[in-house]
Amino acid sequence: MSNPPNQSVHSYEVSTNANKEIEHYRVRLEILKSIAMHLTSSMSVQEVIERTLDLIQKYFPLIRVCYSTIDRDGLSVIVYSTEQPGLPPLTGFQIDYRQVPDYLLALQNKQSVITNDVRQSVLLAPLVESMLATGTIASLDVPLKHSEELIGLLCFDAATPHNWDAHEEATLTDVAEYLTVAIRLSNEEHERKQAELALRESETRFRQIADNTADLFWLFDIQADRMIYLSPAFETIWGRSREEAYQDYRLFWQAIHEEERTQIQVHLRQNDLEKEARVEHRIVRPDGTIRWVRMRMFPVPNPTGEIYRFAAIVQDITDYKHVEAAEREQHIFTEALSQTGEFLTSTLDVEEVFARILLGMEKVAPAADLANIWLVQHGLADIVRARAYTEAGNSWYVPQRALQVREFRDLVEVVRTRKASAIPDTDAFDGWVVFPGNEMIKSFVVAPICLDGEVVGLLSLSSATAGTFQPIHAERLETFASQASTAIRNARLYAEITQHAQELEQRVAERTLELRLLNDKLQVVLDSAGEGICYSEKGKIQYTNRAFTALVGYSESEVKTSPIPLLELVSRSDAEAKAFRETLESSLSNGNMTWRGSARLRRKDGTEFDAGITISYVSGPDGKTTGAVALIRDISEELSLQAQKDRFIANASHELRTPLTNIKLRLYLLGKQPERFPDHIRVIENVTESMRNLVEDLLDVSRFDRGIITLDRQIIVLQELILDVVSILSSESEHKSIILTATLPDEPIMASVDIRRIRQVLTNLIMNGIHYTASGGSVTVTLEQHEKDNQPCALIKVHDTGIGIASETVARIFEPFFRASESGATGTGLGLTISREIVELHGGTITVESEHGKGSTFNVCFPLAVSSEQ
Ligand code: ADP
């Protein structure tokens, strides 16, 4: 633009230069003054830049002036460019200086970059193409810095190579500095305005929100010690006017529920005041109603950081609390219900069921004071169980008499519809009947207990607080009551069954006792029976009496456990046993229920006996034979007696027939030999005499048998009786040449005896001795006093030296009509039989010792008369 200095025109040049300098200063001042002027006006920084650039353009007409912003990365946008003929305006043009890092770095280091010809610039080589495209050949770039940060560029562009002079550079640098200030001021102003605007907006918003939302905002000034702001929600939540609270903020605090107020105070004391506090608390309104709020309180610092205010947002959460409480209640109830179901039905005891119902009812509405179980019968409702959950409930009066359902509208409805009903506020329910004792009930809920479609009872909950029970509680109580009904039904059924079972048990016990008594009696009767009795079923003996076991020798358990059919006891041949069984079976098949017969049986020890058997069949209700009773008795003795009797009759007949034949013969001979009359008559007399004796003996035996003999006792000296008998029989012995002697003690032995009968015994024994002893032998009678069983007794021995008795027959000689065959003597065979009867009747015994061929000794022993008896 300017030529290099020329020495020849130096002074001129100096003055010209000086003028130029002055002119340059003036230009620069002009420009800067304009900027300053613009800045004080209300012009925006953009306008200031545009005006300034346009002004510069004026002073440098060949140059294009641009202002561009640049970000930290080096991306630049030309904000404003002057319009210069020959150079296109560049407003909005973007340049990426990252391509020329050294260039960028120089700018960031506050250095202006001067390029006289871009085509020769190394620094700008990467950008040369785009620069040329904008018509730029030479450029002068000056950085604009704000707080050490490169924020923009001020550029001079020339369309031809250009040597930038100091004036140009200085102008641009000065302008850049001024603009920097302008921009900074403008930014600050802008920010301030923005802040103000934002504040205003936020204040408006705050007001709008505060005035229009249900939440309460308050501001408390510590220094002024008063509320400086309360939003309108205060009035709805606190139930007081804002004016009141502004005047006396204590009203505000006092409304906070006592419990939480203390809590908040403690919280404020304990916590760092600089922290935000969150607390949920209740507000007690002047009308006594309660609101729940959630408060977020935070300290507000002033610009110096000192806390000078407290602000809070208070949200009314009463409804939320209610919902939450209701949800919690519902949750508790649902959970409780599932448990109670099990809990209630896990017992069958009615009392326990009632107790559990009362326990479970609390879960239906935890705020209840009292629970009742009612019994409904014949239109009367009677409280059968009650449980108080609170002190209040405890003191309540429970009506002693049943209530008439029809007098209570709510109960009538419950019974009619079988639906639960809730009376939230009894004062507001015109069907509520107040009677002494129920005045305290302010809220009531009742549900029916239905069994088989009938209302048999009621469950009710009472509360002293109005509003405690709502329709939801009626629903719950109804659900609960239906569970309770099931439990009650089960328990009732169980009770009925139990009672029935107890009655049955009682009856069984009574009957068992009766049967046992009967059985005992029967047992006594059966055991006292002499006959063996056994009862058998299905081939097994079920019962035996004592006589039976004694008879067969098997124990009762042996009889019962081992299969011992009675018939196996039969000791007969197989054929006989078979015949016996067939008789039995045919008897049964012929419809005979009783069979009588006899059999010979074998005992456990192998011995046998003759048994008389009676078998009676026992049939069940259907007529079928179920068992048999057998009666067995030992008939061995009977049989032998019978045999003895038979023998006796045969013998007696025989004994009588012989003399009769004899008499008959003599009578015949008497006809033929009248001359021998005396002989025949004598024989007849003898025979008649022996027949008389025989008959006498037979009568005696018969009398003894029938037990009709009585003794005519007298006390005698036995020696005298013996001597008397011996003396009478001495002629008999002498006749047979047998020595008959009596050896008697001197001391008289006294006895109370029937003299005639003892004489008969002695006579018989001595006569037998004479009879069964051959001539030359002897018969000796001795008498001694003896001791038998500690009792004094007389022992009379009749000893002979005769034929004796064979050992096999010795046992039988006392049987009636028994006579040893070899003895030739004549006798009836009844003597010893009668003798034994007489001695035994005297309480004594008669025995024999004998040796065949050597003689016999008969010992008669009987008790002596005791002296006191004499
Ligand atoms: P009898 O009238 O036959 O003597 P008893 O009853 O007195 O009848 O005696 C029964 C039987 O006992 C006699 O027939 C006899 O065989 C036997 N007997 C009785 N006494 C004696 C005796 N002293 N010596 C031997 N045998 C005797």
mmCIF file of C-alpha atoms in Angstrom, residues 133-277:
data_model
loop_
_atom_site.group_PDB
_atom_site.id
_atom_site.type_symbol
_atom_site.label_atom_id
_atom_site.label_comp_id
_atom_site.label_asym_id
_atom_site.label_seq_id
_atom_site.Cartn_x
_atom_site.Cartn_y
_atom_site.Cartn_z
ATOM 1 C CA ALA A 133 -11.954 -18.855 -3.039
ATOM 2 C CA THR A 134 -13.111 -15.967 -0.823
ATOM 3 C CA GLY A 135 -10.877 -13.655 -2.800
ATOM 4 C CA THR A 136 -8.403 -13.233 0.011
ATOM 5 C CA ILE A 137 -4.772 -12.768 -0.968
ATOM 6 C CA ALA A 138 -3.493 -10.946 2.103
ATOM 7 C CA SER A 139 -4.883 -10.980 5.626
ATOM 8 C CA LEU A 140 -4.361 -9.482 9.043
ATOM 9 C CA ASP A 141 -5.929 -11.381 11.896
ATOM 10 C CA VAL A 142 -6.146 -9.992 15.448
ATOM 11 C CA PRO A 143 -7.385 -12.185 18.360
ATOM 12 C CA LEU A 144 -10.174 -11.121 20.758
ATOM 13 C CA LYS A 145 -9.628 -12.576 24.157
ATOM 14 C CA HIS A 146 -11.883 -12.697 27.164
ATOM 15 C CA SER A 147 -10.536 -14.037 30.431
ATOM 16 C CA GLU A 148 -7.548 -15.527 28.622
ATOM 17 C CA GLU A 149 -9.804 -17.344 26.240
ATOM 18 C CA LEU A 150 -9.851 -16.822 22.538
ATOM 19 C CA ILE A 151 -13.396 -15.774 21.717
ATOM 20 C CA GLY A 152 -13.132 -14.142 18.347
ATOM 21 C CA LEU A 153 -11.098 -12.724 15.505
ATOM 22 C CA LEU A 154 -11.027 -9.386 13.808
ATOM 23 C CA CYS A 155 -9.718 -9.624 10.242
ATOM 24 C CA PHE A 156 -8.620 -7.370 7.441
ATOM 25 C CA ASP A 157 -8.636 -9.064 4.049
ATOM 26 C CA ALA A 158 -7.117 -7.653 0.889
ATOM 27 C CA ALA A 159 -7.770 -8.933 -2.628
ATOM 28 C CA THR A 160 -4.153 -8.309 -3.637
ATOM 29 C CA PRO A 161 -0.810 -8.949 -1.920
ATOM 30 C CA HIS A 162 -0.532 -6.387 0.795
ATOM 31 C CA ASN A 163 2.115 -5.251 3.209
ATOM 32 C CA TRP A 164 0.150 -4.537 6.356
ATOM 33 C CA ASP A 165 1.379 -1.315 7.993
ATOM 34 C CA ALA A 166 1.505 -0.356 11.655
ATOM 35 C CA HIS A 167 -1.528 1.859 11.393
ATOM 36 C CA GLU A 168 -3.620 -0.935 10.080
ATOM 37 C CA GLU A 169 -2.354 -3.298 12.695
ATOM 38 C CA ALA A 170 -2.745 -0.789 15.523
ATOM 39 C CA THR A 171 -6.263 0.096 14.420
ATOM 40 C CA LEU A 172 -7.316 -3.472 14.339
ATOM 41 C CA THR A 173 -5.601 -4.238 17.674
ATOM 42 C CA ASP A 174 -7.213 -1.231 19.381
ATOM 43 C CA VAL A 175 -10.608 -2.036 17.962
ATOM 44 C CA ALA A 176 -10.192 -5.647 19.035
ATOM 45 C CA GLU A 177 -9.464 -4.521 22.549
ATOM 46 C CA TYR A 178 -12.428 -2.221 22.669
ATOM 47 C CA LEU A 179 -14.703 -4.830 21.230
ATOM 48 C CA THR A 180 -13.438 -7.296 23.791
ATOM 49 C CA VAL A 181 -14.566 -4.910 26.494
ATOM 50 C CA ALA A 182 -17.830 -4.322 24.692
ATOM 51 C CA ILE A 183 -18.447 -8.011 24.354
ATOM 52 C CA ARG A 184 -17.577 -8.643 27.965
ATOM 53 C CA LEU A 185 -19.860 -5.856 29.141
ATOM 54 C CA SER A 186 -22.536 -6.973 26.834
ATOM 55 C CA ASN A 187 -22.189 -10.559 28.082
ATOM 56 C CA GLU A 188 -22.382 -9.453 31.687
ATOM 57 C CA GLU A 189 -25.371 -7.291 31.028
ATOM 58 C CA HIS A 190 -26.991 -10.055 29.157
ATOM 59 C CA GLU A 191 -26.324 -12.490 31.931
ATOM 60 C CA ARG A 192 -27.658 -10.056 34.495
ATOM 61 C CA LYS A 193 -30.762 -9.501 32.482
ATOM 62 C CA GLN A 194 -31.139 -13.167 31.921
ATOM 63 C CA ALA A 195 -30.757 -13.820 35.633
ATOM 64 C CA GLU A 196 -33.265 -11.167 36.419
ATOM 65 C CA LEU A 197 -35.650 -12.587 33.927
ATOM 66 C CA ALA A 198 -35.134 -16.073 35.214
ATOM 67 C CA LEU A 199 -35.683 -14.865 38.739
ATOM 68 C CA ARG A 200 -38.796 -13.079 37.744
ATOM 69 C CA GLU A 201 -40.006 -16.100 35.871
ATOM 70 C CA SER A 202 -39.204 -18.427 38.676
ATOM 71 C CA GLU A 203 -40.877 -16.112 41.108
ATOM 72 C CA THR A 204 -43.951 -16.052 38.970
ATOM 73 C CA ARG A 205 -43.817 -19.745 38.566
ATOM 74 C CA PHE A 206 -43.274 -20.152 42.305
ATOM 75 C CA ARG A 207 -46.252 -17.913 43.010
ATOM 76 C CA GLN A 208 -48.330 -19.700 40.497
ATOM 77 C CA ILE A 209 -47.402 -23.027 41.923
ATOM 78 C CA ALA A 210 -47.592 -21.891 45.509
ATOM 79 C CA ASP A 211 -50.914 -20.192 45.057
ATOM 80 C CA ASN A 212 -52.464 -22.920 43.039
ATOM 81 C CA THR A 213 -51.247 -26.228 44.358
ATOM 82 C CA ALA A 214 -52.573 -28.082 47.338
ATOM 83 C CA ASP A 215 -49.071 -28.111 48.789
ATOM 84 C CA LEU A 216 -48.103 -25.527 51.327
ATOM 85 C CA PHE A 217 -44.954 -23.424 50.964
ATOM 86 C CA TRP A 218 -43.771 -21.390 53.828
ATOM 87 C CA LEU A 219 -40.840 -19.140 54.508
ATOM 88 C CA PHE A 220 -39.673 -18.253 57.947
ATOM 89 C CA ASP A 221 -37.287 -15.393 58.631
ATOM 90 C CA ILE A 222 -35.002 -16.126 61.510
ATOM 91 C CA GLN A 223 -34.036 -12.550 62.271
ATOM 92 C CA ALA A 224 -37.566 -11.189 62.046
ATOM 93 C CA ASP A 225 -38.760 -14.297 63.904
ATOM 94 C CA ARG A 226 -41.862 -14.508 61.813
ATOM 95 C CA MET A 227 -43.430 -16.240 58.881
ATOM 96 C CA ILE A 228 -42.830 -14.170 55.849
ATOM 97 C CA TYR A 229 -44.743 -16.339 53.459
ATOM 98 C CA LEU A 230 -47.489 -18.959 53.763
ATOM 99 C CA SER A 231 -49.159 -20.248 50.627
ATOM 100 C CA PRO A 232 -52.984 -20.469 50.541
ATOM 101 C CA ALA A 233 -52.864 -24.247 51.080
ATOM 102 C CA PHE A 234 -52.088 -23.413 54.694
ATOM 103 C CA GLU A 235 -55.715 -22.541 55.240
ATOM 104 C CA THR A 236 -57.032 -25.849 53.901
ATOM 105 C CA ILE A 237 -54.472 -27.976 55.715
ATOM 106 C CA TRP A 238 -54.268 -26.129 59.023
ATOM 107 C CA GLY A 239 -57.874 -25.002 59.005
ATOM 108 C CA ARG A 240 -56.814 -21.470 60.062
ATOM 109 C CA SER A 241 -56.411 -18.175 58.221
ATOM 110 C CA ARG A 242 -53.005 -17.097 57.003
ATOM 111 C CA GLU A 243 -53.375 -13.773 58.752
ATOM 112 C CA GLU A 244 -53.531 -15.503 62.105
ATOM 113 C CA ALA A 245 -50.328 -17.377 61.385
ATOM 114 C CA TYR A 246 -48.555 -14.314 60.053
ATOM 115 C CA GLN A 247 -49.408 -12.520 63.251
ATOM 116 C CA ASP A 248 -48.384 -15.349 65.556
ATOM 117 C CA TYR A 249 -46.442 -18.161 63.975
ATOM 118 C CA ARG A 250 -46.766 -20.234 67.163
ATOM 119 C CA LEU A 251 -50.293 -21.082 66.031
ATOM 120 C CA PHE A 252 -48.572 -22.780 63.154
ATOM 121 C CA TRP A 253 -46.369 -24.913 65.404
ATOM 122 C CA GLN A 254 -48.995 -25.630 68.007
ATOM 123 C CA ALA A 255 -51.248 -27.207 65.418
ATOM 124 C CA ILE A 256 -48.619 -29.893 64.830
ATOM 125 C CA HIS A 257 -49.556 -33.008 66.750
ATOM 126 C CA GLU A 258 -47.845 -33.079 70.101
ATOM 127 C CA GLU A 259 -45.995 -36.326 69.444
ATOM 128 C CA GLU A 260 -44.469 -35.202 66.196
ATOM 129 C CA ARG A 261 -43.868 -31.621 67.359
ATOM 130 C CA THR A 262 -41.463 -32.887 69.932
ATOM 131 C CA GLN A 263 -40.016 -35.212 67.382
ATOM 132 C CA ILE A 264 -39.447 -32.326 64.956
ATOM 133 C CA GLN A 265 -37.882 -30.225 67.661
ATOM 134 C CA VAL A 266 -35.576 -33.054 68.628
ATOM 135 C CA HIS A 267 -34.763 -33.559 64.995
ATOM 136 C CA LEU A 268 -33.963 -29.882 64.508
ATOM 137 C CA ARG A 269 -31.805 -29.916 67.585
ATOM 138 C CA GLN A 270 -29.917 -33.035 66.683
ATOM 139 C CA ASN A 271 -29.376 -32.421 63.028
ATOM 140 C CA ASP A 272 -27.183 -30.038 61.256
ATOM 141 C CA LEU A 273 -29.425 -27.092 60.512
ATOM 142 C CA GLU A 274 -27.841 -26.735 57.137
ATOM 143 C CA LYS A 275 -29.352 -29.990 56.021
ATOM 144 C CA GLU A 276 -32.737 -30.582 54.648
ATOM 145 C CA ALA A 277 -35.215 -32.191 57.090
#
